Amino acid sequence: MDCTTSTGTSSSENVEVRLVFLQRELLYDIRQWAFIEGDLMDDNGEATHLHQKHETQDVGEDGNVELVARSLIRSFAECLNMLFPMAREAVEDDDERDNRLRQREQYVMRLSVPACYSRSQTELLERLIHDYMVFKALWQLTSLTDPQNAAQWMAKWEDAEDRIKDAKDANYSALKRPFYPQW
C-alpha cells in the first residue's frame, strides 16, 4: 500500500507493529461485564433466574475459564483473518495444527503496516480488537446463560468487527491543502 510521507514523497515501505493482548486483561474485562450483566438480571426470586445469574457472574471461575479461553483463541484467529494481508504470516513446512486447548498468557499479533500508519491508528486497532474479543466471549457466554440478552453482545462484537475493518481500510494518504484560499 502506497502512502504519502510528510515530505510529499510516495512510499511503499512497511514497518512491523506488535499488538499484545494479555489474557488476564481480557478475562478481567469479561468478568466485569459478566458481573454487571448478572447483577442486572431480574431474579424474581425464582430458582431458575438465580441459577442464570450465578452462571453469568461466575464466568471467571475454574471450569468456565476454559470455555472463555476457547472463545478468545477463536476470536483472535478471526481478527488475524480480518486484518489480512497486514497480519499475514508464512506457513512453515510441516506446520501441524490440532484442536488441543492451549492456554495463553498473551495473544501476539504482528502487523505489517505502511510506514505512514500512525500510532493513533494502531491504538485504535488495539482497543477495537480487545473489545471484539471481550464482546465475542460475552456473546458466547450469554447465549448459554441468558439468550434474551445475547443479541446485545452480538451487536457489540459486530460493531467492533465493522470498525476494525474500517480502521484497516482507512485512507492513509496525507491531506494536501492548497497554499492559497479557494474562494
Short mmCIF file of N, CA and C in Angstrom, two decimals:
data_model
loop_
_atom_site.label_atom_id
_atom_site.label_comp_id
_atom_site.label_asym_id
_atom_site.label_seq_id
_atom_site.Cartn_x
_atom_site.Cartn_y
_atom_site.Cartn_z
N MET A 1 0.85 -1.16 0.00
CA MET A 1 0.00 0.00 0.00
C MET A 1 0.90 1.23 0.00
N ASP A 2 0.69 2.12 -0.94
CA ASP A 2 1.47 3.34 -1.01
C ASP A 2 0.86 4.39 -0.10
N CYS A 3 1.72 5.25 0.40
CA CYS A 3 1.25 6.37 1.20
C CYS A 3 2.15 7.56 0.95
N THR A 4 1.65 8.73 1.25
CA THR A 4 2.42 9.94 1.06
C THR A 4 3.04 10.33 2.38
N THR A 5 4.34 10.55 2.38
CA THR A 5 5.04 10.93 3.61
C THR A 5 4.90 12.42 3.85
N SER A 6 5.41 12.88 4.99
CA SER A 6 5.31 14.30 5.34
C SER A 6 6.09 15.19 4.38
N THR A 7 7.05 14.63 3.66
CA THR A 7 7.82 15.42 2.69
C THR A 7 7.16 15.43 1.33
N GLY A 8 6.05 14.73 1.18
CA GLY A 8 5.32 14.72 -0.08
C GLY A 8 5.74 13.62 -1.03
N THR A 9 6.70 12.80 -0.62
CA THR A 9 7.13 11.69 -1.47
C THR A 9 6.29 10.47 -1.19
N SER A 10 6.18 9.63 -2.18
CA SER A 10 5.38 8.41 -2.04
C SER A 10 6.28 7.29 -1.52
N SER A 11 5.72 6.47 -0.62
CA SER A 11 6.49 5.38 -0.05
C SER A 11 5.63 4.14 0.03
N SER A 12 6.23 3.00 -0.28
CA SER A 12 5.50 1.73 -0.14
C SER A 12 6.17 0.88 0.94
N GLU A 13 7.01 1.50 1.75
CA GLU A 13 7.73 0.81 2.81
C GLU A 13 6.77 0.43 3.94
N ASN A 14 6.99 -0.76 4.49
CA ASN A 14 6.17 -1.22 5.60
C ASN A 14 7.01 -1.35 6.86
N VAL A 15 6.36 -1.22 8.00
CA VAL A 15 7.00 -1.43 9.29
C VAL A 15 6.19 -2.46 10.05
N GLU A 16 6.83 -3.13 11.01
CA GLU A 16 6.12 -4.13 11.81
C GLU A 16 5.66 -3.53 13.12
N VAL A 17 4.42 -3.78 13.45
CA VAL A 17 3.83 -3.35 14.71
C VAL A 17 3.36 -4.60 15.44
N ARG A 18 3.67 -4.70 16.72
CA ARG A 18 3.21 -5.83 17.53
C ARG A 18 2.11 -5.36 18.47
N LEU A 19 1.00 -6.03 18.42
CA LEU A 19 -0.09 -5.78 19.36
C LEU A 19 -0.15 -6.99 20.29
N VAL A 20 -0.07 -6.72 21.58
CA VAL A 20 -0.06 -7.80 22.57
C VAL A 20 -1.31 -7.66 23.44
N PHE A 21 -2.07 -8.74 23.51
CA PHE A 21 -3.29 -8.79 24.31
C PHE A 21 -3.07 -9.79 25.43
N LEU A 22 -3.07 -9.31 26.66
CA LEU A 22 -2.84 -10.17 27.82
C LEU A 22 -4.13 -10.87 28.21
N GLN A 23 -4.04 -12.17 28.42
CA GLN A 23 -5.23 -12.94 28.78
C GLN A 23 -5.84 -12.42 30.07
N ARG A 24 -5.01 -12.07 31.05
CA ARG A 24 -5.56 -11.61 32.33
C ARG A 24 -6.37 -10.32 32.16
N GLU A 25 -5.96 -9.44 31.24
CA GLU A 25 -6.70 -8.20 30.99
C GLU A 25 -8.02 -8.48 30.27
N LEU A 26 -7.97 -9.40 29.32
CA LEU A 26 -9.20 -9.79 28.62
C LEU A 26 -10.18 -10.44 29.60
N LEU A 27 -9.67 -11.36 30.43
CA LEU A 27 -10.53 -12.02 31.43
C LEU A 27 -11.08 -11.03 32.45
N TYR A 28 -10.27 -10.05 32.82
CA TYR A 28 -10.73 -9.03 33.78
C TYR A 28 -11.95 -8.30 33.22
N ASP A 29 -11.84 -7.86 31.97
CA ASP A 29 -12.97 -7.14 31.36
C ASP A 29 -14.18 -8.05 31.19
N ILE A 30 -13.95 -9.30 30.81
CA ILE A 30 -15.06 -10.24 30.65
C ILE A 30 -15.76 -10.46 32.00
N ARG A 31 -14.96 -10.64 33.05
CA ARG A 31 -15.54 -10.82 34.40
C ARG A 31 -16.35 -9.60 34.82
N GLN A 32 -15.81 -8.42 34.57
CA GLN A 32 -16.50 -7.20 34.97
C GLN A 32 -17.83 -7.06 34.24
N TRP A 33 -17.83 -7.24 32.93
CA TRP A 33 -19.06 -7.14 32.16
C TRP A 33 -20.05 -8.24 32.57
N ALA A 34 -19.55 -9.44 32.81
CA ALA A 34 -20.43 -10.56 33.19
C ALA A 34 -21.04 -10.31 34.56
N PHE A 35 -20.27 -9.72 35.47
CA PHE A 35 -20.83 -9.42 36.79
C PHE A 35 -21.94 -8.40 36.66
N ILE A 36 -21.72 -7.36 35.87
CA ILE A 36 -22.75 -6.34 35.66
C ILE A 36 -23.98 -6.95 35.00
N GLU A 37 -23.73 -7.76 33.98
CA GLU A 37 -24.85 -8.43 33.29
C GLU A 37 -25.66 -9.28 34.26
N GLY A 38 -24.99 -10.06 35.10
CA GLY A 38 -25.69 -10.88 36.08
C GLY A 38 -26.39 -10.05 37.13
N ASP A 39 -25.77 -8.95 37.54
CA ASP A 39 -26.37 -8.08 38.54
C ASP A 39 -27.65 -7.42 38.04
N LEU A 40 -27.70 -7.15 36.74
CA LEU A 40 -28.88 -6.51 36.16
C LEU A 40 -30.02 -7.48 35.85
N MET A 41 -29.74 -8.78 35.94
CA MET A 41 -30.78 -9.78 35.68
C MET A 41 -31.86 -9.67 36.73
N ASP A 42 -33.08 -9.75 36.28
CA ASP A 42 -34.22 -9.74 37.20
C ASP A 42 -34.40 -11.16 37.73
N ASP A 43 -34.14 -11.36 39.03
CA ASP A 43 -34.20 -12.72 39.56
C ASP A 43 -35.60 -13.16 39.96
N ASN A 44 -36.51 -12.26 40.20
CA ASN A 44 -37.89 -12.59 40.56
C ASN A 44 -37.99 -13.61 41.69
N GLY A 45 -36.90 -13.87 42.36
CA GLY A 45 -36.91 -14.83 43.45
C GLY A 45 -37.03 -16.28 43.00
N GLU A 46 -37.02 -16.51 41.68
CA GLU A 46 -37.16 -17.88 41.17
C GLU A 46 -35.79 -18.55 41.09
N ALA A 47 -35.78 -19.84 41.33
CA ALA A 47 -34.53 -20.59 41.34
C ALA A 47 -33.85 -20.58 39.97
N THR A 48 -34.62 -20.66 38.87
CA THR A 48 -34.01 -20.67 37.54
C THR A 48 -33.31 -19.35 37.25
N HIS A 49 -33.93 -18.24 37.65
CA HIS A 49 -33.30 -16.94 37.43
C HIS A 49 -32.06 -16.77 38.29
N LEU A 50 -32.12 -17.25 39.52
CA LEU A 50 -30.95 -17.18 40.38
C LEU A 50 -29.80 -18.01 39.81
N HIS A 51 -30.14 -19.16 39.23
CA HIS A 51 -29.12 -20.00 38.63
C HIS A 51 -28.50 -19.30 37.40
N GLN A 52 -29.34 -18.68 36.56
CA GLN A 52 -28.83 -17.94 35.40
C GLN A 52 -27.89 -16.81 35.84
N LYS A 53 -28.29 -16.11 36.88
CA LYS A 53 -27.49 -15.01 37.40
C LYS A 53 -26.14 -15.52 37.89
N HIS A 54 -26.18 -16.60 38.65
CA HIS A 54 -24.96 -17.22 39.17
C HIS A 54 -24.06 -17.68 38.04
N GLU A 55 -24.63 -18.34 37.02
CA GLU A 55 -23.83 -18.84 35.89
C GLU A 55 -23.19 -17.70 35.11
N THR A 56 -23.90 -16.61 34.96
CA THR A 56 -23.35 -15.46 34.23
C THR A 56 -22.22 -14.80 35.01
N GLN A 57 -22.41 -14.63 36.30
CA GLN A 57 -21.42 -13.94 37.11
C GLN A 57 -20.19 -14.79 37.40
N ASP A 58 -20.28 -16.09 37.27
CA ASP A 58 -19.15 -16.97 37.58
C ASP A 58 -18.31 -17.33 36.36
N VAL A 59 -18.28 -16.46 35.37
CA VAL A 59 -17.55 -16.75 34.14
C VAL A 59 -16.05 -16.94 34.39
N GLY A 60 -15.49 -16.28 35.39
CA GLY A 60 -14.06 -16.37 35.65
C GLY A 60 -13.64 -17.51 36.54
N GLU A 61 -14.59 -18.33 36.96
CA GLU A 61 -14.27 -19.45 37.84
C GLU A 61 -13.69 -20.62 37.06
N ASP A 62 -12.99 -21.51 37.78
CA ASP A 62 -12.43 -22.70 37.14
C ASP A 62 -13.54 -23.47 36.44
N GLY A 63 -13.23 -24.00 35.30
CA GLY A 63 -14.22 -24.72 34.51
C GLY A 63 -14.81 -23.82 33.45
N ASN A 64 -15.15 -22.60 33.83
CA ASN A 64 -15.68 -21.65 32.86
C ASN A 64 -14.55 -20.96 32.10
N VAL A 65 -13.39 -20.84 32.71
CA VAL A 65 -12.27 -20.16 32.06
C VAL A 65 -11.86 -20.88 30.78
N GLU A 66 -11.96 -22.21 30.75
CA GLU A 66 -11.61 -22.95 29.54
C GLU A 66 -12.55 -22.60 28.39
N LEU A 67 -13.83 -22.46 28.69
CA LEU A 67 -14.80 -22.06 27.67
C LEU A 67 -14.46 -20.68 27.14
N VAL A 68 -14.14 -19.76 28.03
CA VAL A 68 -13.77 -18.40 27.64
C VAL A 68 -12.46 -18.42 26.86
N ALA A 69 -11.50 -19.24 27.28
CA ALA A 69 -10.21 -19.32 26.59
C ALA A 69 -10.40 -19.78 25.15
N ARG A 70 -11.25 -20.77 24.94
CA ARG A 70 -11.51 -21.23 23.57
C ARG A 70 -12.15 -20.11 22.74
N SER A 71 -13.04 -19.38 23.35
CA SER A 71 -13.67 -18.26 22.64
C SER A 71 -12.64 -17.19 22.29
N LEU A 72 -11.72 -16.89 23.21
CA LEU A 72 -10.68 -15.89 22.95
C LEU A 72 -9.74 -16.35 21.84
N ILE A 73 -9.36 -17.62 21.85
CA ILE A 73 -8.49 -18.15 20.81
C ILE A 73 -9.16 -18.03 19.45
N ARG A 74 -10.42 -18.38 19.39
CA ARG A 74 -11.15 -18.30 18.12
C ARG A 74 -11.31 -16.85 17.66
N SER A 75 -11.67 -15.96 18.57
CA SER A 75 -11.87 -14.56 18.17
C SER A 75 -10.55 -13.91 17.77
N PHE A 76 -9.44 -14.32 18.40
CA PHE A 76 -8.13 -13.80 18.00
C PHE A 76 -7.81 -14.25 16.57
N ALA A 77 -8.09 -15.52 16.26
CA ALA A 77 -7.86 -16.03 14.90
C ALA A 77 -8.75 -15.29 13.89
N GLU A 78 -9.98 -14.97 14.29
CA GLU A 78 -10.87 -14.21 13.42
C GLU A 78 -10.30 -12.82 13.15
N CYS A 79 -9.73 -12.20 14.17
CA CYS A 79 -9.12 -10.87 13.99
C CYS A 79 -7.93 -10.94 13.05
N LEU A 80 -7.11 -11.96 13.19
CA LEU A 80 -5.98 -12.13 12.27
C LEU A 80 -6.49 -12.25 10.83
N ASN A 81 -7.55 -13.00 10.66
CA ASN A 81 -8.13 -13.17 9.33
C ASN A 81 -8.71 -11.86 8.80
N MET A 82 -9.36 -11.08 9.67
CA MET A 82 -9.92 -9.78 9.27
C MET A 82 -8.83 -8.83 8.80
N LEU A 83 -7.67 -8.90 9.44
CA LEU A 83 -6.60 -7.96 9.17
C LEU A 83 -5.66 -8.42 8.06
N PHE A 84 -6.02 -9.48 7.33
CA PHE A 84 -5.22 -9.91 6.20
C PHE A 84 -5.24 -8.80 5.16
N PRO A 85 -4.18 -8.45 4.51
CA PRO A 85 -2.85 -9.02 4.49
C PRO A 85 -1.89 -8.42 5.53
N MET A 86 -2.37 -7.48 6.35
CA MET A 86 -1.50 -6.86 7.35
C MET A 86 -0.96 -7.88 8.35
N ALA A 87 -1.74 -8.89 8.66
CA ALA A 87 -1.36 -9.87 9.67
C ALA A 87 -0.87 -11.18 9.06
N ARG A 88 -0.46 -11.12 7.82
CA ARG A 88 -0.05 -12.32 7.11
C ARG A 88 1.25 -12.89 7.67
N GLU A 89 1.23 -14.17 7.97
CA GLU A 89 2.44 -14.89 8.40
C GLU A 89 2.56 -16.14 7.56
N ALA A 90 3.77 -16.42 7.14
CA ALA A 90 4.00 -17.57 6.28
C ALA A 90 3.78 -18.88 7.05
N VAL A 91 3.27 -19.86 6.33
CA VAL A 91 3.11 -21.20 6.89
C VAL A 91 4.45 -21.90 6.75
N GLU A 92 4.88 -22.55 7.80
CA GLU A 92 6.15 -23.26 7.77
C GLU A 92 5.95 -24.66 7.19
N ASP A 93 7.02 -25.21 6.64
CA ASP A 93 6.98 -26.57 6.12
C ASP A 93 6.66 -27.53 7.27
N ASP A 94 5.78 -28.46 7.04
CA ASP A 94 5.35 -29.43 8.05
C ASP A 94 4.64 -28.77 9.23
N ASP A 95 4.00 -27.64 9.01
CA ASP A 95 3.23 -26.97 10.06
C ASP A 95 2.00 -27.83 10.36
N GLU A 96 1.87 -28.23 11.61
CA GLU A 96 0.75 -29.10 12.00
C GLU A 96 -0.03 -28.43 13.12
N ARG A 97 -1.34 -28.44 13.00
CA ARG A 97 -2.22 -27.84 13.99
C ARG A 97 -3.16 -28.92 14.52
N ASP A 98 -3.54 -28.82 15.77
CA ASP A 98 -4.56 -29.71 16.32
C ASP A 98 -5.51 -28.88 17.18
N ASN A 99 -6.53 -29.51 17.70
CA ASN A 99 -7.56 -28.75 18.41
C ASN A 99 -7.40 -28.78 19.94
N ARG A 100 -6.21 -29.07 20.42
CA ARG A 100 -5.99 -29.04 21.87
C ARG A 100 -6.09 -27.61 22.38
N LEU A 101 -6.66 -27.48 23.55
CA LEU A 101 -6.74 -26.16 24.19
C LEU A 101 -5.35 -25.78 24.69
N ARG A 102 -4.87 -24.67 24.20
CA ARG A 102 -3.58 -24.15 24.63
C ARG A 102 -3.83 -22.83 25.34
N GLN A 103 -3.81 -22.89 26.65
CA GLN A 103 -4.00 -21.66 27.42
C GLN A 103 -2.87 -20.70 27.09
N ARG A 104 -3.20 -19.48 26.85
CA ARG A 104 -2.20 -18.48 26.52
C ARG A 104 -2.19 -17.40 27.59
N GLU A 105 -1.02 -16.91 27.87
CA GLU A 105 -0.93 -15.75 28.74
C GLU A 105 -1.07 -14.47 27.94
N GLN A 106 -0.73 -14.56 26.66
CA GLN A 106 -0.87 -13.40 25.80
C GLN A 106 -1.11 -13.83 24.36
N TYR A 107 -1.76 -12.95 23.63
CA TYR A 107 -2.03 -13.14 22.21
C TYR A 107 -1.24 -12.06 21.49
N VAL A 108 -0.32 -12.47 20.63
CA VAL A 108 0.55 -11.51 19.95
C VAL A 108 0.19 -11.45 18.48
N MET A 109 -0.05 -10.24 18.02
CA MET A 109 -0.40 -10.00 16.64
C MET A 109 0.71 -9.15 16.01
N ARG A 110 1.31 -9.67 14.96
CA ARG A 110 2.35 -8.92 14.23
C ARG A 110 1.72 -8.39 12.95
N LEU A 111 1.70 -7.08 12.83
CA LEU A 111 1.10 -6.46 11.66
C LEU A 111 2.18 -5.77 10.84
N SER A 112 2.11 -5.94 9.56
CA SER A 112 2.98 -5.21 8.64
C SER A 112 2.14 -4.07 8.08
N VAL A 113 2.44 -2.85 8.55
CA VAL A 113 1.64 -1.68 8.19
C VAL A 113 2.48 -0.70 7.38
N PRO A 114 1.84 0.15 6.58
CA PRO A 114 2.59 1.17 5.85
C PRO A 114 3.36 2.08 6.81
N ALA A 115 4.49 2.56 6.37
CA ALA A 115 5.33 3.41 7.22
C ALA A 115 4.59 4.67 7.68
N CYS A 116 3.60 5.10 6.92
CA CYS A 116 2.85 6.30 7.30
C CYS A 116 1.70 6.00 8.27
N TYR A 117 1.53 4.76 8.63
CA TYR A 117 0.48 4.36 9.58
C TYR A 117 0.77 5.04 10.91
N SER A 118 -0.22 5.67 11.49
CA SER A 118 0.04 6.45 12.70
C SER A 118 -0.12 5.62 13.97
N ARG A 119 0.47 6.12 15.02
CA ARG A 119 0.36 5.48 16.33
C ARG A 119 -1.11 5.45 16.78
N SER A 120 -1.84 6.51 16.49
CA SER A 120 -3.26 6.56 16.89
C SER A 120 -4.06 5.48 16.17
N GLN A 121 -3.70 5.17 14.92
CA GLN A 121 -4.39 4.11 14.20
C GLN A 121 -4.12 2.74 14.84
N THR A 122 -2.88 2.50 15.27
CA THR A 122 -2.58 1.22 15.91
C THR A 122 -3.24 1.14 17.28
N GLU A 123 -3.31 2.27 17.99
CA GLU A 123 -4.00 2.26 19.29
C GLU A 123 -5.49 2.00 19.11
N LEU A 124 -6.08 2.58 18.08
CA LEU A 124 -7.49 2.32 17.80
C LEU A 124 -7.70 0.84 17.48
N LEU A 125 -6.85 0.28 16.63
CA LEU A 125 -6.96 -1.15 16.32
C LEU A 125 -6.82 -2.00 17.57
N GLU A 126 -5.86 -1.65 18.41
CA GLU A 126 -5.66 -2.41 19.66
C GLU A 126 -6.93 -2.41 20.50
N ARG A 127 -7.54 -1.25 20.70
CA ARG A 127 -8.76 -1.16 21.53
C ARG A 127 -9.92 -1.90 20.88
N LEU A 128 -10.07 -1.75 19.57
CA LEU A 128 -11.17 -2.42 18.88
C LEU A 128 -11.03 -3.94 18.92
N ILE A 129 -9.81 -4.44 18.74
CA ILE A 129 -9.58 -5.88 18.79
C ILE A 129 -9.84 -6.40 20.20
N HIS A 130 -9.38 -5.67 21.21
CA HIS A 130 -9.63 -6.05 22.60
C HIS A 130 -11.14 -6.15 22.83
N ASP A 131 -11.88 -5.12 22.43
CA ASP A 131 -13.33 -5.11 22.61
C ASP A 131 -13.98 -6.26 21.84
N TYR A 132 -13.54 -6.49 20.62
CA TYR A 132 -14.10 -7.57 19.82
C TYR A 132 -13.95 -8.91 20.55
N MET A 133 -12.76 -9.17 21.07
CA MET A 133 -12.51 -10.45 21.75
C MET A 133 -13.37 -10.57 23.02
N VAL A 134 -13.48 -9.49 23.78
CA VAL A 134 -14.28 -9.50 25.01
C VAL A 134 -15.76 -9.67 24.69
N PHE A 135 -16.27 -8.90 23.74
CA PHE A 135 -17.70 -8.96 23.41
C PHE A 135 -18.07 -10.31 22.79
N LYS A 136 -17.17 -10.88 22.02
CA LYS A 136 -17.46 -12.19 21.42
C LYS A 136 -17.55 -13.26 22.51
N ALA A 137 -16.65 -13.20 23.49
CA ALA A 137 -16.71 -14.15 24.60
C ALA A 137 -17.99 -13.96 25.41
N LEU A 138 -18.38 -12.72 25.64
CA LEU A 138 -19.61 -12.45 26.38
C LEU A 138 -20.84 -12.89 25.60
N TRP A 139 -20.82 -12.75 24.29
CA TRP A 139 -21.93 -13.24 23.48
C TRP A 139 -22.05 -14.75 23.64
N GLN A 140 -20.91 -15.46 23.57
CA GLN A 140 -20.97 -16.91 23.72
C GLN A 140 -21.50 -17.29 25.09
N LEU A 141 -21.04 -16.60 26.12
CA LEU A 141 -21.49 -16.88 27.48
C LEU A 141 -22.99 -16.63 27.63
N THR A 142 -23.44 -15.44 27.21
CA THR A 142 -24.85 -15.11 27.40
C THR A 142 -25.78 -15.91 26.49
N SER A 143 -25.26 -16.42 25.37
CA SER A 143 -26.11 -17.27 24.53
C SER A 143 -26.46 -18.56 25.27
N LEU A 144 -25.63 -18.92 26.27
CA LEU A 144 -25.91 -20.10 27.08
C LEU A 144 -26.70 -19.77 28.34
N THR A 145 -26.36 -18.65 28.98
CA THR A 145 -26.94 -18.35 30.29
C THR A 145 -28.14 -17.42 30.23
N ASP A 146 -28.19 -16.53 29.25
CA ASP A 146 -29.28 -15.55 29.15
C ASP A 146 -29.54 -15.22 27.69
N PRO A 147 -30.14 -16.15 26.94
CA PRO A 147 -30.31 -15.98 25.50
C PRO A 147 -31.01 -14.68 25.08
N GLN A 148 -31.89 -14.14 25.95
CA GLN A 148 -32.59 -12.90 25.57
C GLN A 148 -31.62 -11.72 25.44
N ASN A 149 -30.55 -11.73 26.22
CA ASN A 149 -29.59 -10.63 26.18
C ASN A 149 -28.39 -10.90 25.27
N ALA A 150 -28.32 -12.08 24.69
CA ALA A 150 -27.17 -12.41 23.83
C ALA A 150 -27.11 -11.50 22.61
N ALA A 151 -28.25 -11.07 22.13
CA ALA A 151 -28.28 -10.23 20.92
C ALA A 151 -27.54 -8.91 21.11
N GLN A 152 -27.60 -8.36 22.32
CA GLN A 152 -26.90 -7.09 22.54
C GLN A 152 -25.39 -7.27 22.43
N TRP A 153 -24.86 -8.41 22.91
CA TRP A 153 -23.43 -8.67 22.80
C TRP A 153 -23.04 -8.98 21.37
N MET A 154 -23.94 -9.63 20.64
CA MET A 154 -23.68 -9.88 19.22
C MET A 154 -23.58 -8.54 18.47
N ALA A 155 -24.48 -7.63 18.76
CA ALA A 155 -24.45 -6.32 18.11
C ALA A 155 -23.15 -5.58 18.44
N LYS A 156 -22.68 -5.73 19.68
CA LYS A 156 -21.44 -5.05 20.08
C LYS A 156 -20.22 -5.64 19.35
N TRP A 157 -20.13 -6.98 19.25
CA TRP A 157 -18.97 -7.53 18.55
C TRP A 157 -19.05 -7.32 17.06
N GLU A 158 -20.25 -7.29 16.50
CA GLU A 158 -20.39 -7.00 15.07
C GLU A 158 -19.98 -5.55 14.78
N ASP A 159 -20.34 -4.63 15.69
CA ASP A 159 -19.93 -3.23 15.53
C ASP A 159 -18.40 -3.12 15.62
N ALA A 160 -17.80 -3.81 16.57
CA ALA A 160 -16.34 -3.80 16.69
C ALA A 160 -15.70 -4.38 15.44
N GLU A 161 -16.28 -5.45 14.89
CA GLU A 161 -15.76 -6.05 13.67
C GLU A 161 -15.80 -5.05 12.51
N ASP A 162 -16.93 -4.36 12.35
CA ASP A 162 -17.05 -3.36 11.28
C ASP A 162 -16.03 -2.24 11.46
N ARG A 163 -15.84 -1.82 12.70
CA ARG A 163 -14.89 -0.74 12.96
C ARG A 163 -13.44 -1.18 12.75
N ILE A 164 -13.14 -2.45 13.03
CA ILE A 164 -11.79 -2.98 12.74
C ILE A 164 -11.55 -2.94 11.23
N LYS A 165 -12.52 -3.39 10.46
CA LYS A 165 -12.38 -3.40 9.00
C LYS A 165 -12.24 -1.98 8.46
N ASP A 166 -13.02 -1.05 9.01
CA ASP A 166 -12.91 0.35 8.59
C ASP A 166 -11.54 0.92 8.92
N ALA A 167 -11.04 0.62 10.12
CA ALA A 167 -9.73 1.13 10.53
C ALA A 167 -8.62 0.54 9.65
N LYS A 168 -8.77 -0.71 9.28
CA LYS A 168 -7.77 -1.35 8.42
C LYS A 168 -7.76 -0.73 7.03
N ASP A 169 -8.92 -0.41 6.52
CA ASP A 169 -9.05 0.08 5.15
C ASP A 169 -9.06 1.60 5.04
N ALA A 170 -8.73 2.29 6.12
CA ALA A 170 -8.75 3.76 6.11
C ALA A 170 -7.76 4.30 5.10
N ASN A 171 -8.03 5.49 4.62
CA ASN A 171 -7.15 6.16 3.66
C ASN A 171 -5.91 6.67 4.41
N TYR A 172 -4.74 6.27 3.98
CA TYR A 172 -3.52 6.62 4.68
C TYR A 172 -2.75 7.77 4.05
N SER A 173 -3.25 8.32 2.97
CA SER A 173 -2.50 9.41 2.34
C SER A 173 -2.73 10.71 3.11
N ALA A 174 -1.72 11.55 3.08
CA ALA A 174 -1.78 12.81 3.80
C ALA A 174 -2.74 13.76 3.10
N LEU A 175 -3.38 14.59 3.88
CA LEU A 175 -4.27 15.60 3.34
C LEU A 175 -3.42 16.70 2.71
N LYS A 176 -3.72 17.05 1.47
CA LYS A 176 -2.97 18.10 0.78
C LYS A 176 -3.83 19.35 0.72
N ARG A 177 -3.36 20.41 1.33
CA ARG A 177 -4.09 21.67 1.33
C ARG A 177 -3.40 22.64 0.38
N PRO A 178 -4.19 23.42 -0.34
CA PRO A 178 -3.57 24.40 -1.23
C PRO A 178 -2.94 25.52 -0.42
N PHE A 179 -1.93 26.17 -1.01
CA PHE A 179 -1.24 27.25 -0.33
C PHE A 179 -2.02 28.57 -0.35
N TYR A 180 -3.06 28.64 -1.12
CA TYR A 180 -3.84 29.87 -1.22
C TYR A 180 -5.32 29.51 -1.02
N PRO A 181 -6.09 30.49 -0.57
CA PRO A 181 -7.52 30.20 -0.35
C PRO A 181 -8.26 29.92 -1.66
N GLN A 182 -9.25 29.10 -1.60
CA GLN A 182 -10.04 28.72 -2.76
C GLN A 182 -11.39 29.41 -2.74
N TRP A 183 -11.41 30.75 -2.70
CA TRP A 183 -12.70 31.46 -2.64
C TRP A 183 -13.31 31.57 -3.94
#
